[in-house]
Each structure stands twice: as structure tokens, then as C-alpha cells.
Coordinates of C-alpha atoms in Angstrom, one line a residue:
M1 CA -0.1 -0.4 0.1
K2 CA 1.4 3.6 -1.1
K3 CA 2.1 5.6 2.3
L4 CA -0.9 7.7 3.1
K5 CA -0.4 11.1 4.0
Y6 CA -2.4 13.8 5.6
I7 CA -3.5 14.5 1.6
W8 CA -6.4 16.4 2.8
F9 CA -4.1 19.0 5.0
I10 CA -1.8 19.8 1.8
A11 CA -3.8 23.3 0.9
A12 CA -2.9 24.4 4.9
A13 CA -0.4 26.8 3.3
I14 CA -2.8 28.4 1.0
S15 CA -3.9 32.1 2.3
L16 CA -6.8 32.5 4.6
T17 CA -8.0 35.4 2.9
A18 CA -10.6 35.7 0.8
C19 CA -12.9 39.0 -0.7
S20 CA -15.4 40.0 1.3
D21 CA -16.9 43.5 2.0
D22 CA -16.9 44.0 5.9
D23 CA -20.3 44.4 7.5
N24 CA -18.8 46.6 10.6
N25 CA -15.6 48.4 9.9
T26 CA -14.3 48.9 6.0
E27 CA -17.6 50.4 4.5
E28 CA -17.0 54.2 4.5
M29 CA -20.0 55.7 6.2
S30 CA -21.5 58.6 5.4
E31 CA -22.8 59.7 8.8
P32 CA -21.2 59.5 11.8
L33 CA -21.7 56.5 13.7
P34 CA -23.9 56.7 17.0
E35 CA -22.5 56.8 20.5
L36 CA -22.2 52.8 22.1
N37 CA -24.8 52.7 24.7
A38 CA -26.0 49.6 27.1
G39 CA -29.4 49.9 26.3
S40 CA -31.3 48.7 29.2
A41 CA -28.7 45.9 29.8
N42 CA -26.6 45.9 33.4
F43 CA -23.1 44.6 32.4
S44 CA -21.1 45.7 35.9
T45 CA -21.1 42.0 36.8
Y46 CA -20.9 39.5 34.0
V47 CA -20.8 35.9 34.4
S48 CA -20.5 33.0 32.0
L49 CA -21.3 29.4 32.4
G50 CA -21.0 26.9 30.2
N51 CA -18.3 23.9 28.8
S52 CA -15.1 24.0 26.4
L53 CA -16.8 26.6 24.3
T54 CA -17.0 28.8 27.3
A55 CA -13.3 28.4 28.7
G56 CA -11.9 29.1 25.6
F57 CA -10.4 25.6 24.4
S58 CA -8.7 24.9 21.7
D59 CA -6.0 23.0 19.4
G60 CA -7.3 19.9 22.2
A61 CA -6.1 21.7 25.3
L62 CA -6.7 24.8 27.4
Y63 CA -3.7 27.3 27.1
R64 CA -3.3 30.7 28.6
I65 CA -3.8 32.5 25.2
S66 CA -6.7 31.0 24.0
Q67 CA -8.4 31.8 27.7
E68 CA -7.3 35.0 27.0
N69 CA -9.2 35.0 23.6
S70 CA -11.9 33.4 24.9
M71 CA -15.4 34.2 23.6
P72 CA -16.6 35.6 27.3
N73 CA -13.4 37.3 27.6
I74 CA -13.6 39.5 24.3
L75 CA -17.6 40.2 25.0
S76 CA -16.4 41.5 28.8
S77 CA -13.8 43.7 26.9
Q78 CA -16.7 45.2 24.7
F79 CA -19.1 45.1 28.1
S80 CA -16.3 47.3 29.6
L81 CA -16.9 50.2 27.5
V82 CA -20.4 50.6 28.7
G83 CA -20.0 49.8 32.6
G84 CA -18.8 46.5 32.5
G85 CA -16.3 45.7 35.5
S86 CA -13.7 43.2 35.7
F87 CA -13.6 39.6 34.5
T88 CA -11.8 37.2 35.9
Q89 CA -10.3 33.9 34.7
P90 CA -8.6 30.9 35.8
L91 CA -6.0 31.2 33.8
T92 CA -3.4 28.1 33.3
N93 CA -0.1 28.7 33.5
D94 CA 1.3 28.4 30.0
N95 CA 0.6 28.2 26.6
T96 CA 1.7 24.5 26.7
G97 CA -1.8 23.1 27.5
G98 CA -2.5 19.7 29.6
L99 CA -2.6 19.4 33.4
L100 CA -1.0 17.6 36.0
A101 CA -1.8 16.2 39.2
G102 CA 1.2 16.2 41.9
G103 CA 3.4 16.5 38.8
N104 CA 1.9 13.5 36.8
Q105 CA 0.3 14.3 34.0
L106 CA -3.4 13.7 34.0
P107 CA -4.3 11.0 31.3
G108 CA -5.8 12.5 28.2
F109 CA -5.0 15.7 29.2
G110 CA -2.0 16.6 27.0
P111 CA -0.1 19.6 25.7
R112 CA -2.3 21.6 22.9
L113 CA -2.1 20.5 18.8
V114 CA 0.0 22.6 16.4
F115 CA 0.5 22.1 12.8
D116 CA 3.5 20.3 10.9
G117 CA 3.0 21.2 7.6
S118 CA 0.8 18.1 7.1
G119 CA -1.7 17.5 9.9
P120 CA -2.0 18.5 13.7
V121 CA 0.5 16.9 15.9
S122 CA 1.3 17.2 19.8
L123 CA 3.2 20.1 20.4
T124 CA 6.0 18.6 22.2
D125 CA 6.7 16.6 18.5
L126 CA 7.8 19.8 17.3
N127 CA 9.1 21.8 20.6
P128 CA 10.5 19.0 22.8
M129 CA 11.1 21.1 25.5
A130 CA 7.6 22.5 26.1
T131 CA 6.9 21.7 29.9
I132 CA 3.2 20.9 31.4
T133 CA 3.0 23.5 34.5
T134 CA -0.6 23.5 35.6
D135 CA -1.0 21.7 38.3
I136 CA -4.6 21.0 39.8
V137 CA -2.9 19.9 43.2
L138 CA -0.2 22.2 43.4
N139 CA -1.2 26.1 41.9
N140 CA -4.7 26.4 41.5
P141 CA -5.8 30.0 41.0
T142 CA -8.0 31.7 43.7
G143 CA -11.5 32.9 42.7
P144 CA -14.2 34.1 42.2
F145 CA -13.9 33.6 38.7
N146 CA -16.5 35.5 36.3
N147 CA -15.6 32.9 33.3
M148 CA -16.7 29.8 34.9
G149 CA -16.5 27.6 31.6
V150 CA -15.5 24.1 32.6
P151 CA -14.8 22.1 29.5
G152 CA -16.4 18.7 29.4
A153 CA -19.5 19.9 31.6
K154 CA -22.5 18.5 30.5
S155 CA -25.6 20.6 31.1
F156 CA -26.4 18.2 34.3
H157 CA -22.5 18.7 35.6
L158 CA -23.1 22.2 36.3
L159 CA -25.8 21.3 39.3
A160 CA -23.5 18.8 40.7
P161 CA -22.3 19.6 44.5
G162 CA -18.8 17.7 44.5
Y163 CA -18.2 18.4 40.5
G164 CA -14.5 20.2 42.0
D165 CA -13.9 17.3 44.6
L166 CA -10.4 16.4 43.9
N167 CA -11.4 12.7 45.2
G168 CA -13.8 12.5 42.9
L169 CA -11.2 12.1 39.9
F170 CA -10.4 9.1 41.1
T171 CA -13.7 7.2 41.6
S172 CA -15.1 4.8 39.3
P173 CA -16.7 6.3 37.5
A174 CA -15.2 9.7 38.1
T175 CA -17.7 12.3 39.8
A176 CA -15.5 15.6 39.7
N177 CA -13.9 17.8 36.8
P178 CA -10.2 18.5 37.1
Y179 CA -10.9 21.7 35.5
F180 CA -13.6 22.9 38.0
V181 CA -11.0 21.2 40.8
R182 CA -8.8 24.3 39.6
M183 CA -12.0 26.7 40.1
A184 CA -14.3 25.4 42.8
S185 CA -14.8 27.5 45.8
S186 CA -14.9 24.5 48.0
T187 CA -14.8 20.7 47.7
N188 CA -18.4 20.5 47.7
T189 CA -19.7 23.3 45.8
S190 CA -21.4 23.6 42.4
V191 CA -20.7 25.8 38.8
I192 CA -23.9 27.1 39.5
A193 CA -23.8 28.0 42.9
D194 CA -20.0 29.6 42.8
A195 CA -21.6 31.7 39.7
M196 CA -24.8 33.0 41.9
A197 CA -22.4 33.7 44.7
Q198 CA -20.9 36.7 42.7
S199 CA -24.5 38.5 42.3
P200 CA -24.3 38.7 38.2
T201 CA -26.2 41.3 36.9
F202 CA -25.4 39.9 33.4
F203 CA -25.2 36.1 32.4
S204 CA -24.1 34.2 29.3
L205 CA -24.9 30.2 29.3
W206 CA -23.9 28.1 26.5
I207 CA -24.3 24.7 27.6
G208 CA -25.3 21.3 26.1
N209 CA -23.0 20.5 23.5
N210 CA -21.4 17.6 25.3
D211 CA -25.0 16.0 25.6
V212 CA -24.8 15.2 22.5
L213 CA -20.9 15.7 21.2
G214 CA -19.5 12.8 23.6
Y215 CA -21.8 10.4 22.1
A216 CA -20.4 11.7 18.7
L217 CA -16.8 11.8 19.6
S218 CA -17.2 8.2 20.6
G219 CA -18.6 7.0 17.2
G220 CA -21.6 6.5 18.9
D221 CA -20.5 3.0 20.6
G222 CA -22.3 3.7 23.4
S223 CA -19.2 4.4 25.8
D224 CA -20.6 8.0 26.4
P225 CA -24.6 8.0 25.4
I226 CA -26.9 11.1 24.8
T227 CA -28.3 12.8 27.4
D228 CA -31.9 11.5 28.0
Q229 CA -34.4 14.4 27.4
A230 CA -35.6 14.6 31.2
T231 CA -32.5 14.9 32.7
F232 CA -31.6 17.9 30.0
D233 CA -35.2 19.6 30.5
F234 CA -34.4 19.4 34.4
A235 CA -31.1 20.6 34.1
Y236 CA -31.6 23.6 31.8
S237 CA -34.7 24.5 33.1
T238 CA -33.1 24.8 36.6
L239 CA -30.5 26.8 35.7
I240 CA -32.4 29.3 33.7
S241 CA -34.7 29.4 36.9
T242 CA -31.9 30.0 39.3
L243 CA -29.7 32.2 37.0
T244 CA -32.9 34.7 37.0
S245 CA -33.8 34.6 40.2
G246 CA -30.8 37.1 40.9
T247 CA -31.3 39.2 37.3
S248 CA -33.5 38.5 34.1
Q249 CA -30.8 39.5 31.9
G250 CA -28.5 37.3 29.8
V251 CA -28.2 35.6 26.7
V252 CA -28.2 31.9 25.9
A253 CA -26.5 30.0 22.6
N254 CA -28.3 26.8 21.4
I255 CA -26.6 23.4 20.4
P256 CA -24.6 23.3 17.1
D257 CA -25.4 20.6 14.7
V258 CA -21.6 18.8 15.7
T259 CA -21.7 16.5 12.6
S260 CA -20.9 19.6 10.4
I261 CA -17.7 20.5 12.5
P262 CA -14.3 19.4 10.8
H263 CA -13.6 16.9 13.8
F264 CA -16.1 14.7 11.3
T265 CA -16.0 16.1 8.0
T266 CA -12.3 16.1 7.3
V267 CA -11.6 12.5 7.2
P268 CA -13.0 11.2 3.4
Y269 CA -15.1 7.8 3.3
N270 CA -12.8 6.9 0.2
P271 CA -9.1 8.0 1.2
V272 CA -7.4 4.9 0.5
P273 CA -4.7 4.6 -2.7
L274 CA -3.6 1.0 -3.9
D275 CA -1.0 -0.7 -5.9
Q276 CA -2.6 -3.4 -8.3
D277 CA -0.8 -6.0 -5.8
T278 CA -2.1 -4.7 -2.8
A279 CA -5.9 -4.3 -4.3
T280 CA -5.3 -8.0 -5.0
A281 CA -4.0 -9.4 -1.8
L282 CA -6.9 -6.9 -0.1
N283 CA -9.6 -8.8 -2.3
Q284 CA -8.2 -12.3 -1.5
G285 CA -8.5 -11.6 2.4
Y286 CA -12.0 -10.9 1.9
L287 CA -12.8 -13.5 -0.2
N288 CA -14.3 -15.9 2.3
Y289 CA -16.4 -13.2 3.9
N290 CA -17.9 -12.5 0.6
A291 CA -18.5 -16.2 -0.3
G292 CA -20.6 -16.0 3.1
L293 CA -22.8 -13.3 1.7
Q294 CA -23.4 -15.3 -1.2
F295 CA -24.2 -18.5 1.4
A296 CA -26.6 -16.0 2.9
L297 CA -28.4 -15.1 -0.1
A298 CA -29.0 -18.5 -1.4
N299 CA -30.3 -19.4 2.3
N300 CA -33.0 -16.0 1.9
L301 CA -31.1 -14.8 5.1
L302 CA -30.2 -11.9 3.3
T303 CA -31.5 -9.7 0.3
Q304 CA -29.5 -9.2 -2.9
E305 CA -29.7 -5.5 -2.1
E306 CA -27.8 -6.1 1.5
V307 CA -25.5 -8.5 -0.1
D308 CA -24.7 -5.8 -2.5
R309 CA -24.1 -3.4 -0.1
R310 CA -21.9 -5.7 2.1
T311 CA -19.7 -7.0 -0.7
I312 CA -16.1 -5.5 -0.1
T313 CA -14.1 -4.9 -3.5
F314 CA -10.6 -3.2 -3.6
S315 CA -9.0 -2.0 -6.6
A316 CA -6.1 0.1 -8.4
G317 CA -6.5 3.4 -7.6
E318 CA -6.5 6.5 -5.3
N319 CA -9.8 6.4 -3.8
N320 CA -10.8 3.1 -2.1
A321 CA -13.7 3.4 0.3
M322 CA -13.1 2.2 4.0
V323 CA -14.3 -1.1 5.2
L324 CA -16.2 -0.6 8.7
V325 CA -18.2 -2.2 11.0
D326 CA -22.0 -1.7 10.9
E327 CA -24.3 -2.7 13.5
N328 CA -27.0 -1.9 11.7
L329 CA -26.9 -4.4 9.0
T330 CA -28.3 -8.0 9.2
N331 CA -26.7 -9.7 12.5
L332 CA -25.1 -13.0 11.2
T333 CA -22.1 -13.4 13.1
G334 CA -23.5 -17.1 14.5
F335 CA -22.5 -18.0 10.8
G336 CA -19.3 -16.6 11.1
I337 CA -20.2 -13.8 9.0
P338 CA -18.9 -10.3 10.3
N339 CA -21.1 -7.1 10.0
Y340 CA -18.8 -5.5 7.4
R341 CA -19.7 -2.9 4.5
Q342 CA -17.6 -0.6 2.9
A343 CA -18.0 2.9 3.7
T344 CA -20.0 5.6 1.7
A345 CA -20.5 9.0 1.4
A346 CA -23.2 9.4 3.9
D347 CA -21.1 8.3 6.8
L348 CA -18.7 9.7 8.4
F349 CA -15.3 9.6 10.4
V350 CA -13.4 11.3 13.7
L351 CA -10.5 12.9 13.1
P352 CA -8.0 10.8 14.8
L353 CA -8.5 8.3 12.5
S354 CA -6.5 9.7 9.6
S355 CA -3.3 8.8 11.4
L356 CA -4.3 5.2 11.3
I357 CA -4.8 4.9 8.1
P358 CA -1.2 4.0 6.9
Q359 CA -1.0 1.6 9.3
G360 CA -4.0 -0.4 7.9
Y361 CA -7.2 0.4 9.7
G362 CA -9.9 0.8 7.1
T363 CA -8.5 -1.9 4.9
Q364 CA -6.8 -4.9 6.6
I365 CA -8.5 -3.8 10.2
P366 CA -12.1 -2.9 9.6
L367 CA -13.2 0.0 11.4
E368 CA -15.1 -0.7 15.0
D369 CA -17.9 1.3 16.0
R370 CA -15.9 4.2 17.6
W371 CA -14.0 5.6 14.4
A372 CA -17.3 6.2 12.5
L373 CA -21.0 8.0 12.6
T374 CA -23.2 5.9 10.3
P375 CA -26.4 7.5 9.0
E376 CA -28.3 6.2 11.8
E377 CA -26.1 7.3 14.4
Q378 CA -26.2 10.9 12.8
S379 CA -30.0 10.7 12.8
E380 CA -29.9 10.0 16.8
I381 CA -27.6 13.2 17.2
A382 CA -29.7 15.2 14.8
T383 CA -33.1 14.4 16.7
A384 CA -31.5 15.0 20.4
T385 CA -29.9 18.4 19.1
A386 CA -33.1 19.6 17.5
S387 CA -35.2 18.2 20.9
F388 CA -32.6 20.2 23.3
N389 CA -32.6 23.1 21.1
A390 CA -36.4 23.4 21.5
T391 CA -35.9 23.1 25.3
I392 CA -33.1 26.1 25.2
E393 CA -35.7 28.3 23.2
S394 CA -38.6 27.5 25.1
A395 CA -36.8 28.6 28.3
A396 CA -34.8 31.4 26.9
N397 CA -38.0 32.8 25.6
N398 CA -40.1 32.3 28.6
A399 CA -37.4 34.3 30.6
G400 CA -37.0 37.1 28.1
L401 CA -33.6 36.3 27.5
A402 CA -31.6 37.1 24.3
I403 CA -30.9 33.9 22.2
V404 CA -27.9 33.1 20.0
D405 CA -28.7 30.8 17.1
A406 CA -25.1 28.8 17.5
N407 CA -26.8 25.9 15.2
M408 CA -27.3 28.2 12.4
L409 CA -23.9 30.0 12.5
L410 CA -22.0 26.5 12.5
N411 CA -24.1 25.2 9.4
Q412 CA -23.4 28.6 7.9
L413 CA -19.8 27.8 8.4
A414 CA -20.2 24.5 6.8
N415 CA -22.0 25.3 4.1
G416 CA -20.1 28.3 2.0
G417 CA -19.0 30.2 4.8
I418 CA -19.4 33.1 7.0
P419 CA -18.0 37.0 5.6
S420 CA -16.2 39.3 8.1
N421 CA -13.7 42.1 8.3
G422 CA -12.4 41.0 4.9
Y423 CA -12.5 37.1 5.5
I424 CA -14.1 34.1 4.7
L425 CA -14.5 31.5 7.6
T426 CA -15.7 28.3 6.8
A427 CA -15.3 25.0 8.7
D428 CA -12.5 23.5 6.8
L429 CA -9.7 22.2 8.8
V430 CA -6.5 24.5 9.2
T431 CA -7.8 26.5 5.8
G432 CA -11.3 27.4 6.8
G433 CA -10.1 29.8 9.4
A434 CA -12.7 29.5 12.2
F435 CA -11.8 25.9 13.7
S436 CA -8.8 25.2 15.8
L437 CA -6.7 22.0 15.1
D438 CA -8.9 19.7 16.9
G439 CA -11.3 20.1 14.6
V440 CA -14.1 20.2 17.5
H441 CA -13.3 24.0 19.3
P442 CA -13.1 27.6 17.4
N443 CA -9.6 28.9 17.3
S444 CA -9.0 32.7 18.5
R445 CA -10.7 34.1 15.2
G446 CA -13.7 31.6 15.7
Y447 CA -14.2 32.9 19.1
A448 CA -14.1 36.4 17.9
L449 CA -16.9 35.4 15.7
I450 CA -18.9 33.9 17.9
A451 CA -18.6 36.7 20.1
N452 CA -19.6 39.2 17.9
E453 CA -22.8 37.2 17.5
F454 CA -23.4 36.9 20.7
L455 CA -23.4 40.9 20.7
K456 CA -25.7 41.0 17.9
A457 CA -28.4 38.9 20.3
I458 CA -28.0 41.4 23.0
D459 CA -28.3 44.6 20.8
A460 CA -31.7 42.7 19.6
K461 CA -33.0 42.2 23.3
Y462 CA -31.5 44.9 25.1
G463 CA -31.1 47.9 23.1
S464 CA -27.9 48.2 22.9
N465 CA -26.0 49.5 19.7
F466 CA -22.7 47.6 19.9
E467 CA -23.5 46.6 16.3
A468 CA -24.6 49.9 14.9
S469 CA -21.9 51.8 16.7
G470 CA -19.0 49.8 14.8
N471 CA -18.2 48.3 18.2
L472 CA -18.1 44.5 17.0
V473 CA -14.8 43.2 17.3
D474 CA -12.5 43.2 14.1
I475 CA -11.9 39.2 13.9
S476 CA -8.5 39.9 11.8
N477 CA -6.9 40.8 15.3
Y478 CA -7.6 37.4 16.6
N479 CA -5.0 34.3 15.1
T480 CA -6.1 31.6 13.5
T481 CA -2.8 29.3 15.0
Y482 CA 0.1 29.5 17.4
S483 CA 3.4 28.4 16.6
A484 CA 5.2 25.9 18.6
T485 CA 7.6 28.1 20.3
L486 CA 4.9 30.1 22.0
Q487 CA 5.5 29.4 25.9

């Protein structure tokens, strides 16, 4: 087999700029802009709640400069122009990312990703001297914190007492989150309790992504199920009622279609180049499997349609489809016939698979459930997202809150892009300008774009005029990537 590289990243050197008139700053105004005002909003004490999208998580890690360019921190800088107060974040110690516990790296909490010219790699691959220095046992910052975004949190986690208890990290299953361990005011507090202790006059809430994203990132294999509707409804309504008990002012955002992000759209279904000898060898390897399908057809165990769908063939050329295990196929494992089929354009694949394809994954080694989202699994995600978003919209409207349609925003990025400040941002990995190298979280420029959407929603609800006065942020001031030498 020819050596397969990250061929879908080669265009990374192409300029990220594109022609577009800026709807905020580049157009000459024939009349002076109005003076900025807050309308009826009171930004004096702003508190943000959410998950990684609120914390500023980027490139597979939480690191200092990504936090400084978090969506809420960008909002707070604009709020400060009209009476907003200070905004404190639980900043990490470095720009390496990753977490330690008593000097030992926490499993799964490694350094940020960087681009090596072909694809995303760990920072230490390019900069072996980079060191993780943020230790959740030895050097946590002192709160209270206005940014209460906790990477990895689901809706109900924001209500959970003890979510910041260090001991809860070592139970099975874990009952705590290492990021909240750094932030929590006490071992038995909750995210919502620490937020309300600050008596916010204005809040933002962007939660729910992880309630479906965990299932998607695991390829729908069942290890991280979608939150059930009743649990989500209770958690979200409780959060809103609690937050509005002290103030009726705030902005919420709904849940994007997670299957539209580059983590699931970058790896094609047919990325495998083969020479004739390798194709012949692979076909020989699946000979018995294909013969088993014919046996099943002859014994009326399968229809001709399903046999055709499940038959595996490779040929010399650049675009061979991968083989995956599909639990939705007729189960004939009792006859020694696995649930194999070749992928189609309707399947989605997780980004980490890209580095494994050259090792035979998808050819000699059929892909397990965790590597792919089948159409049936995508449908489950879409149904849950729509139901959760209906809950969010209803709660926001009943409480009189501003709402950001993040779902529509992400779909626009995935389908043609969004023009802003001389750029067209898209959902393409590396070249699109909006997403970081993990393919899940925005980069700094993407967070700036989202912050502008929050400001527009606040304008519409509370009569402020960030947009009309020319006080949306200039996204060109925010980076798309950061050097491996950044410390």
C-alpha cells in the first residue's frame, strides 16, 4: 500500500484570506456612527457559564492565550466600554496546555496541538522542551471567577455538588472534573452555586454541546450516551430559573449540529490509494467473507440489496472506500459472517482516524464503531440536538433572554462560509480560519466571530448598539493558529 499522508491538509499553506466587504468596519459611513450605549443591559457584573466553548478551549487543550481570547473574555472587553466591570478567568500557567496532578500528567490531558505542515501533532513533537506546568494539586488560582466555563461539562454537571472535589477524579466513574477542581470555591460546591455567589447582573449560558458531542466523538459506540431528554430538560430549566432569580438579564446559545464540524468532515470515506498488488491481496483477504454473503443470499438470510451493500472490493487507484463494522446490518455473526461493509459518502469519520489509515485501518483492519458515525447514528444526534434546542429556545423565550442561534452559525460555516472583516471563514480544518486543530473547538478568530453574534443578539434584546456603533470586534486581530515556540 502506498504511504498515505494527510493529503486533505496539504492546502494549509494557501492564504486564509478571501474577498468580502466587511459589514462592520471597512465600509465608509456617510454619517457619523451613533455613540455606544448599553440599552437596558447592566453589564457591571458579568458571569459566563458553559463548557469548553465558554472556557476558550482550543487545539485540544486549555492554554493561556486561548483563554485570553475566549468568547466571554472578548465579550467582557466590549462590555467594559459601557459600564462592565472586571472579568476574571482561571488562567492556566502556560501556553503548553495539559494538566498535572501532583507533578504527574493526567491521562487524556496532554499538550495542545500544532500544525507540522501535514496535519495536527502534539506540541512536544515540534517543541520537545515544552513543559506542562498547570498542576491541579499544587498551584490552583484563587477565585471567584467570572468565566465559569468547564471543559467537558454536560448540562447536569453544572448543578452537581462536588464536581470540583479532587477525590472525585479517582472514583469509578469519576464524579469530578479537573478543570473545576482548579476553580471551585470548596469541595462540595457546584458551578451554578459559585456563579450565583457573585450576584451577576448579566450572564451568558452556552451549555448542552457535550450532551450530544460525547456520543459523537465516541463514534456512537455507547460508551458516552446522549443525555436523556428528561435529564436535559430538568438541568436546563433549573439553570435558567436559578440564574434569573437574581437577574433577568442574560444571553444563551443553542447547540450546533456537531456533525458539521471538521472533526467529522475532514477524513473522507474513500481516502485509500492502492496499487494492483495490494488491491489483489486485500480482495483475497475478503474472499471468504464475500462467499459467506452469497451463502446467506442462497439461504434467504439476506436480500440481494444487502449483499450488494456488504460486498467488499478494492481496486488499483486513489479512492478506495474503507471497511467498517455496521451494527445496523443484519446480524449473521452466528454464521461466522461479520457485520462488514464499505463506507459511503453518507458515513462520517472521526479526525484521529487519519493517522491510522496508513497502518491498515479501514483496509486490513475493519473500523470499529468508535471510528465512524453511520447515518443511523447521525440521525440520533440530529434528533437529540433538535429536541434540546427546542428546550433552550422555550426556556430563553419564557425568561425574556437573548438567544444566539449557534446551530445556524455553524451550519453557515459548513455551507459556504461567513464573510467578516475581509475574510470568509469556513468549517474546513486548517484552511477555513474558524476552527482549531482539534476540529471541534473554534480558534481565537472563531471565538471572536461567535462573540460578535452574542453582541448582535444582546443588541436585539436589550437595545444596546454594539453593531450599529461599530463596536463589534475586528476578527482580523485574532490568530488562527499559534507557533510551537509560544510559551
